[in-house]
XYZ file of C-alpha atoms in Angstrom:
423
model
C -138.338 -70.061 60.529
C -141.707 -70.713 58.915
C -142.441 -67.949 56.432
C -145.714 -67.169 54.725
C -145.666 -67.360 50.928
C -149.345 -66.479 50.631
C -152.471 -67.134 52.715
C -152.400 -70.775 53.807
C -149.070 -71.514 52.044
C -145.823 -71.643 54.045
C -142.111 -72.386 53.616
C -139.851 -73.682 56.371
C -136.098 -73.936 55.659
C -133.724 -75.804 57.934
C -130.310 -74.509 56.852
C -127.615 -77.105 57.543
C -124.336 -78.351 56.090
C -124.833 -81.730 57.779
C -125.838 -83.558 54.607
C -124.551 -83.908 51.054
C -128.153 -83.803 49.876
C -131.132 -81.457 49.982
C -134.537 -82.789 50.994
C -137.603 -81.006 49.615
C -141.055 -81.832 50.996
C -144.457 -80.392 50.092
C -147.333 -81.371 52.386
C -151.034 -80.648 52.007
C -152.882 -80.738 55.313
C -156.580 -80.978 56.177
C -158.740 -82.357 59.013
C -158.869 -86.139 58.787
C -162.089 -87.743 57.474
C -162.978 -91.395 56.916
C -163.521 -91.088 53.159
C -160.627 -88.660 52.776
C -158.026 -91.206 53.898
C -158.983 -93.598 51.104
C -159.026 -90.887 48.457
C -155.693 -89.439 49.501
C -154.106 -92.888 49.525
C -155.354 -93.561 46.001
C -154.293 -90.063 44.896
C -150.726 -90.744 46.025
C -150.631 -93.716 43.660
C -152.381 -92.012 40.738
C -150.383 -88.760 40.867
C -147.132 -90.661 41.325
C -147.756 -92.849 38.271
C -148.053 -90.249 35.496
C -148.603 -86.590 34.642
C -149.018 -84.397 31.581
C -145.235 -84.199 31.196
C -144.401 -87.749 32.304
C -146.861 -90.169 30.771
C -145.699 -93.277 32.580
C -143.413 -94.518 35.321
C -140.572 -95.109 32.863
C -140.560 -91.401 31.998
C -140.611 -90.530 35.707
C -137.723 -92.901 36.411
C -135.723 -91.458 33.517
C -136.200 -87.926 34.803
C -135.095 -88.924 38.293
C -132.017 -90.601 36.839
C -131.209 -87.456 34.858
C -131.268 -85.563 38.164
C -128.293 -87.611 39.372
C -130.497 -90.386 40.752
C -132.818 -88.171 42.785
C -135.073 -89.904 45.294
C -138.821 -89.378 45.140
C -141.776 -90.396 47.299
C -145.472 -89.564 47.466
C -147.735 -90.819 50.249
C -150.715 -90.062 52.473
C -150.818 -90.510 56.230
C -152.455 -89.276 59.409
C -151.131 -87.617 62.545
C -153.846 -87.437 65.169
C -156.627 -85.243 63.792
C -154.719 -84.212 60.656
C -154.615 -85.902 57.235
C -151.365 -85.199 55.395
C -150.610 -85.688 51.711
C -146.861 -85.555 51.174
C -144.533 -85.418 48.185
C -140.815 -85.389 48.862
C -137.536 -85.454 46.939
C -133.900 -85.976 47.794
C -131.317 -84.365 45.488
C -127.552 -83.913 45.552
C -126.515 -80.629 47.145
C -125.270 -78.195 44.430
C -121.722 -77.871 45.785
C -121.097 -81.556 45.051
C -122.000 -81.283 41.352
C -119.320 -80.908 38.689
C -121.527 -78.986 36.270
C -123.705 -75.923 36.677
C -127.059 -77.679 36.427
C -129.683 -76.070 38.680
C -130.815 -79.264 40.336
C -133.000 -77.584 42.944
C -134.953 -75.692 40.304
C -135.389 -78.924 38.332
C -136.581 -80.788 41.428
C -139.170 -78.143 42.271
C -140.349 -78.172 38.654
C -140.614 -81.981 38.821
C -142.744 -81.762 41.970
C -144.910 -79.161 40.283
C -145.435 -81.345 37.219
C -146.628 -84.330 39.233
C -148.631 -82.415 41.803
C -150.200 -79.626 39.757
C -150.346 -81.028 36.205
C -151.877 -84.493 36.530
C -152.748 -86.911 33.734
C -156.340 -85.794 33.139
C -158.704 -86.665 30.268
C -162.027 -84.816 29.961
C -162.220 -83.663 33.595
C -161.260 -87.007 35.052
C -158.050 -88.871 35.794
C -156.803 -90.956 32.906
C -159.020 -94.066 33.300
C -156.226 -96.448 32.301
C -153.900 -95.141 35.007
C -156.731 -94.758 37.516
C -158.028 -98.306 37.115
C -154.546 -99.813 37.350
C -153.643 -97.920 40.511
C -157.040 -98.592 42.077
C -156.590 -102.321 41.453
C -153.086 -102.149 42.941
C -154.505 -100.551 46.086
C -157.257 -103.186 46.246
C -154.611 -105.913 46.136
C -152.574 -104.163 48.815
C -155.572 -103.936 51.153
C -156.282 -107.610 50.525
C -152.660 -108.451 51.340
C -153.029 -106.782 54.738
C -155.798 -109.265 55.580
C -153.374 -112.072 54.698
C -150.701 -110.667 57.026
C -152.307 -111.615 60.319
C -150.062 -109.398 62.435
C -151.134 -106.348 60.407
C -154.723 -107.598 60.296
C -154.866 -107.826 64.098
C -153.510 -104.283 64.406
C -156.254 -103.004 62.084
C -158.955 -104.862 64.012
C -157.682 -103.523 67.342
C -157.847 -100.006 65.910
C -161.486 -100.549 64.939
C -162.245 -101.872 68.404
C -160.490 -99.113 70.331
C -161.356 -95.905 68.520
C -164.860 -94.496 68.875
C -164.428 -92.100 65.952
C -164.789 -93.770 62.546
C -162.194 -91.404 61.078
C -159.609 -92.796 63.502
C -160.524 -96.406 62.777
C -159.548 -96.157 59.107
C -155.891 -97.076 58.401
C -153.660 -94.726 56.383
C -154.196 -96.709 53.182
C -157.982 -96.383 53.418
C -161.004 -98.656 53.354
C -161.829 -101.316 50.748
C -165.586 -100.627 50.719
C -165.022 -96.908 50.223
C -162.385 -97.547 47.565
C -164.866 -99.571 45.504
C -167.110 -96.489 45.120
C -164.432 -94.059 43.868
C -164.532 -93.111 40.166
C -161.961 -91.202 38.048
C -164.092 -88.044 37.918
C -164.962 -88.136 41.623
C -161.303 -88.534 42.595
C -160.341 -85.658 40.295
C -162.936 -83.438 41.992
C -161.479 -84.389 45.374
C -157.985 -83.631 44.068
C -159.040 -80.169 42.884
C -160.516 -79.417 46.301
C -157.337 -80.617 48.036
C -155.078 -78.433 45.858
C -157.327 -75.394 46.308
C -158.199 -75.672 50.002
C -155.601 -77.619 52.009
C -152.929 -75.829 53.980
C -149.647 -76.130 52.091
C -146.462 -76.616 54.070
C -143.118 -76.776 52.260
C -140.105 -77.924 54.285
C -136.571 -77.903 52.847
C -133.573 -79.339 54.683
C -129.967 -78.826 53.585
C -127.479 -76.229 52.364
C -130.086 -73.959 50.807
C -130.060 -70.474 49.307
C -133.234 -69.049 50.821
C -133.741 -66.173 48.365
C -133.225 -68.455 45.379
C -135.599 -71.033 46.852
C -138.387 -68.498 47.244
C -137.884 -67.493 43.597
C -137.865 -71.134 42.451
C -141.181 -71.726 44.199
C -142.898 -69.595 41.555
C -143.143 -72.970 39.771
C -145.594 -74.058 42.477
C -148.298 -71.402 42.062
C -150.568 -72.287 44.973
C -153.477 -69.860 45.242
C -154.247 -68.209 48.592
C -156.579 -70.222 50.820
C -158.245 -69.848 54.210
C -157.514 -72.952 56.290
C -158.706 -73.780 59.795
C -157.138 -76.880 61.282
C -158.043 -78.640 64.531
C -155.554 -79.423 67.268
C -153.312 -82.263 66.152
C -154.034 -84.375 69.242
C -156.951 -86.814 69.201
C -158.578 -87.559 72.552
C -161.489 -89.783 73.480
C -163.376 -90.574 76.669
C -162.860 -93.831 78.530
C -165.090 -96.824 77.911
C -166.963 -97.937 81.054
C -165.604 -101.448 80.436
C -162.908 -103.050 78.311
C -163.966 -103.631 74.702
C -163.237 -107.207 73.623
C -163.476 -109.139 70.390
C -162.446 -112.705 69.544
C -162.232 -113.874 65.958
C -161.539 -117.441 64.844
C -159.493 -118.176 61.726
C -157.356 -121.030 60.432
C -154.080 -119.598 61.696
C -151.152 -121.393 63.294
C -150.280 -118.486 65.580
C -152.842 -116.579 67.617
C -152.659 -112.784 67.768
C -153.468 -111.065 71.049
C -153.416 -107.270 70.827
C -154.331 -104.733 73.491
C -154.905 -100.976 73.637
C -154.386 -98.782 76.696
C -155.472 -95.173 76.865
C -152.431 -93.133 77.906
C -152.910 -89.418 78.689
C -149.425 -88.364 77.523
C -149.002 -86.668 74.170
C -146.126 -85.811 71.843
C -143.671 -83.610 73.793
C -146.391 -82.550 76.216
C -146.457 -83.074 79.984
C -145.043 -86.460 81.087
C -144.004 -87.398 77.519
C -140.389 -88.199 78.421
C -141.473 -90.302 81.388
C -143.962 -92.128 79.182
C -141.247 -92.837 76.608
C -139.042 -94.406 79.273
C -141.951 -96.317 80.790
C -143.018 -97.756 77.426
C -139.433 -98.713 76.613
C -139.281 -100.607 79.914
C -142.701 -102.163 79.368
C -142.393 -103.421 75.796
C -140.670 -100.901 73.544
C -137.133 -102.342 73.447
C -135.329 -105.711 73.576
C -134.550 -104.859 77.235
C -138.251 -104.589 78.062
C -140.210 -106.697 80.520
C -142.574 -107.967 77.819
C -139.683 -109.122 75.670
C -137.630 -110.720 78.443
C -140.404 -112.154 80.626
C -143.302 -112.927 78.274
C -141.299 -113.973 75.217
C -138.025 -115.332 76.574
C -138.414 -116.534 80.179
C -142.022 -117.717 80.113
C -141.921 -118.701 76.419
C -145.550 -117.613 76.122
C -145.181 -115.522 72.974
C -143.413 -115.696 69.623
C -143.143 -111.920 69.862
C -144.325 -109.333 72.390
C -143.881 -105.578 72.203
C -145.580 -102.257 72.895
C -145.738 -98.972 70.986
C -146.892 -95.405 71.662
C -149.157 -93.402 69.379
C -148.325 -90.037 70.911
C -150.742 -88.093 68.705
C -153.744 -90.179 69.785
C -152.881 -90.982 73.390
C -152.733 -94.763 73.152
C -150.232 -97.516 73.903
C -150.738 -100.774 72.037
C -149.385 -104.227 72.849
C -148.813 -106.764 70.080
C -148.210 -110.473 70.713
C -148.108 -113.679 68.714
C -149.058 -116.625 70.909
C -150.378 -120.157 71.077
C -154.121 -119.531 71.278
C -154.588 -121.828 74.296
C -152.252 -119.545 76.286
C -154.416 -116.430 75.903
C -155.497 -116.063 79.541
C -152.007 -116.752 80.844
C -150.529 -114.183 78.480
C -153.056 -111.560 79.586
C -152.126 -112.237 83.189
C -148.389 -111.977 82.684
C -148.673 -108.805 80.563
C -150.609 -107.136 83.370
C -148.056 -108.476 85.861
C -145.304 -106.615 83.960
C -147.247 -103.370 84.190
C -147.744 -103.922 87.909
C -144.011 -104.538 88.303
C -143.307 -101.112 86.821
C -145.937 -99.510 89.068
C -144.248 -101.138 92.074
C -140.787 -100.095 90.902
C -139.769 -103.741 90.568
C -137.168 -103.351 87.842
C -133.395 -103.273 87.977
C -131.656 -99.911 88.145
C -129.144 -101.092 85.545
C -131.961 -101.923 83.104
C -133.565 -98.548 83.854
C -130.355 -96.712 82.956
C -129.670 -98.879 79.898
C -133.198 -98.190 78.655
C -132.617 -94.457 78.927
C -129.347 -94.738 77.028
C -131.055 -96.785 74.313
C -133.651 -94.017 73.830
C -130.928 -91.361 73.728
C -128.871 -93.293 71.188
C -131.945 -93.882 69.047
C -132.740 -90.160 69.062
C -129.169 -89.176 68.211
C -129.108 -91.676 65.375
C -132.342 -90.265 63.956
C -130.752 -86.800 63.768
C -128.507 -88.170 61.013
C -131.578 -88.420 58.766
C -132.708 -85.402 56.738
C -136.153 -87.007 56.493
C -136.411 -87.170 60.279
C -135.259 -83.578 60.726
C -137.756 -82.437 58.100
C -140.580 -84.283 59.855
C -139.592 -82.810 63.209
C -139.625 -79.342 61.647
C -143.137 -80.111 60.425
C -144.172 -81.368 63.864
C -142.916 -78.168 65.458
C -145.523 -76.181 63.542
C -148.268 -77.982 65.467
C -146.337 -78.973 68.589
C -143.815 -76.185 69.297
C -142.187 -78.220 72.069
C -140.941 -80.817 69.556
C -137.265 -81.448 70.267
C -134.489 -81.644 67.683
C -131.547 -80.843 69.955
C -129.620 -83.910 71.143
C -128.303 -82.289 74.323
C -131.724 -81.106 75.514
C -133.288 -84.473 74.681
C -130.511 -86.288 76.541
C -130.913 -84.168 79.657
C -134.692 -84.589 79.633
C -134.456 -88.379 79.383
C -131.756 -88.628 82.037
C -133.893 -86.487 84.373
C -136.791 -88.990 84.272
C -137.072 -90.488 87.743
C -138.099 -93.982 88.742
C -141.136 -92.509 90.491
C -142.238 -90.702 87.316
C -142.107 -93.965 85.383
C -144.114 -95.730 88.081
C -146.767 -92.995 87.944
C -147.074 -93.229 84.155
C -147.543 -97.003 84.259
C -150.336 -96.513 86.787
C -152.103 -94.131 84.385
C -152.424 -96.770 81.646
C -156.093 -97.727 81.245
C -156.795 -100.992 79.423
C -159.544 -100.236 76.912
C -159.560 -102.915 74.217
C -158.479 -106.544 73.684
C -158.565 -108.132 70.243
C -157.861 -111.870 69.956
C -157.361 -113.719 66.694
C -157.680 -117.390 67.636
C -156.642 -120.429 65.633
C -159.414 -122.957 64.998
C -157.255 -125.975 65.778
C -156.337 -124.981 69.335
C -158.190 -124.975 72.618
C -158.267 -121.837 74.693
C -157.033 -122.483 78.209
């Protein structure tokens, strides 16, 4: 149950004895913006590097070790139209401790120190820490350009999405990053702490009354927050958007984006999951077996669903001269699904693979916590293995065929090697 702590601040506790740990997550949520993604990404690094109480990463590491090796993570990401800043911890559940240390209270205090008491000098983030973390992020963004598989995914995103806020990756934009100063980032931080919706999600064997009392260490002020629907939708392009880029690469990258009108646990979502798994989402898929293995046209070939933005992407690594042939055979696999030209045994095995994957994920407190979060914005989100199993098993061959027919090719990005000829 999601309970209100104060206006715009909520606590959701998933009481379970399934784990020997407790997972505590605090998320700050706001509508996604292009410049906000970069600032939140940099903030995750700056806030996670030092605070008033912990002046460097050694002090942070020592404190985590003193809490019986607690796990800690701070990051920024996007789900559809929402930008989410997240800080999470994993601690040993109290009943497994030999002493009477109040580990939960310590963990909440630790979160509060890093999140609410940052390393600030004269109304700006400590310039030494800021400059180091900014340079680290610059190097990371540069490394993405060197990883051509990741680079192609970024370029496809730019090509497909009409909205600039959706084009920006989770880690932000290099040009925007160059303009950020310690005082400007601190002003953004203050606005985030004061105005974002705060969602706290705790998973484990938890004393609810004690937890509410412990949260006095996180004195978030009331705030009035209006958030958009989580799902991003865009109109179809009148024709497929294409871009070819030439670089000195040994392996060409051919990536594609299809608009897919099926969203996270909404109508046709289960059928779309099965269809994508058949198409390119598993080692049993048609892309893997026919494009990669039988035809030997790709070093890798797979597909993935972004269920918050209604898009299925295809990623391949190919010999550049085989581009047209690869495009043809990828479309042929989609047409096979539309025609129902796939083995019943593969169909059933694909369903079982999805069910087993879901059941395995339920063994993760992080996954359960994220699904609890998702339920706040998508109430249909499933966390029950039996219901998920029945829904997947109920997906018919016809439903899968219909979902494949709904895929609309919208963008093709091709990274071509300079030393090959395109067929």
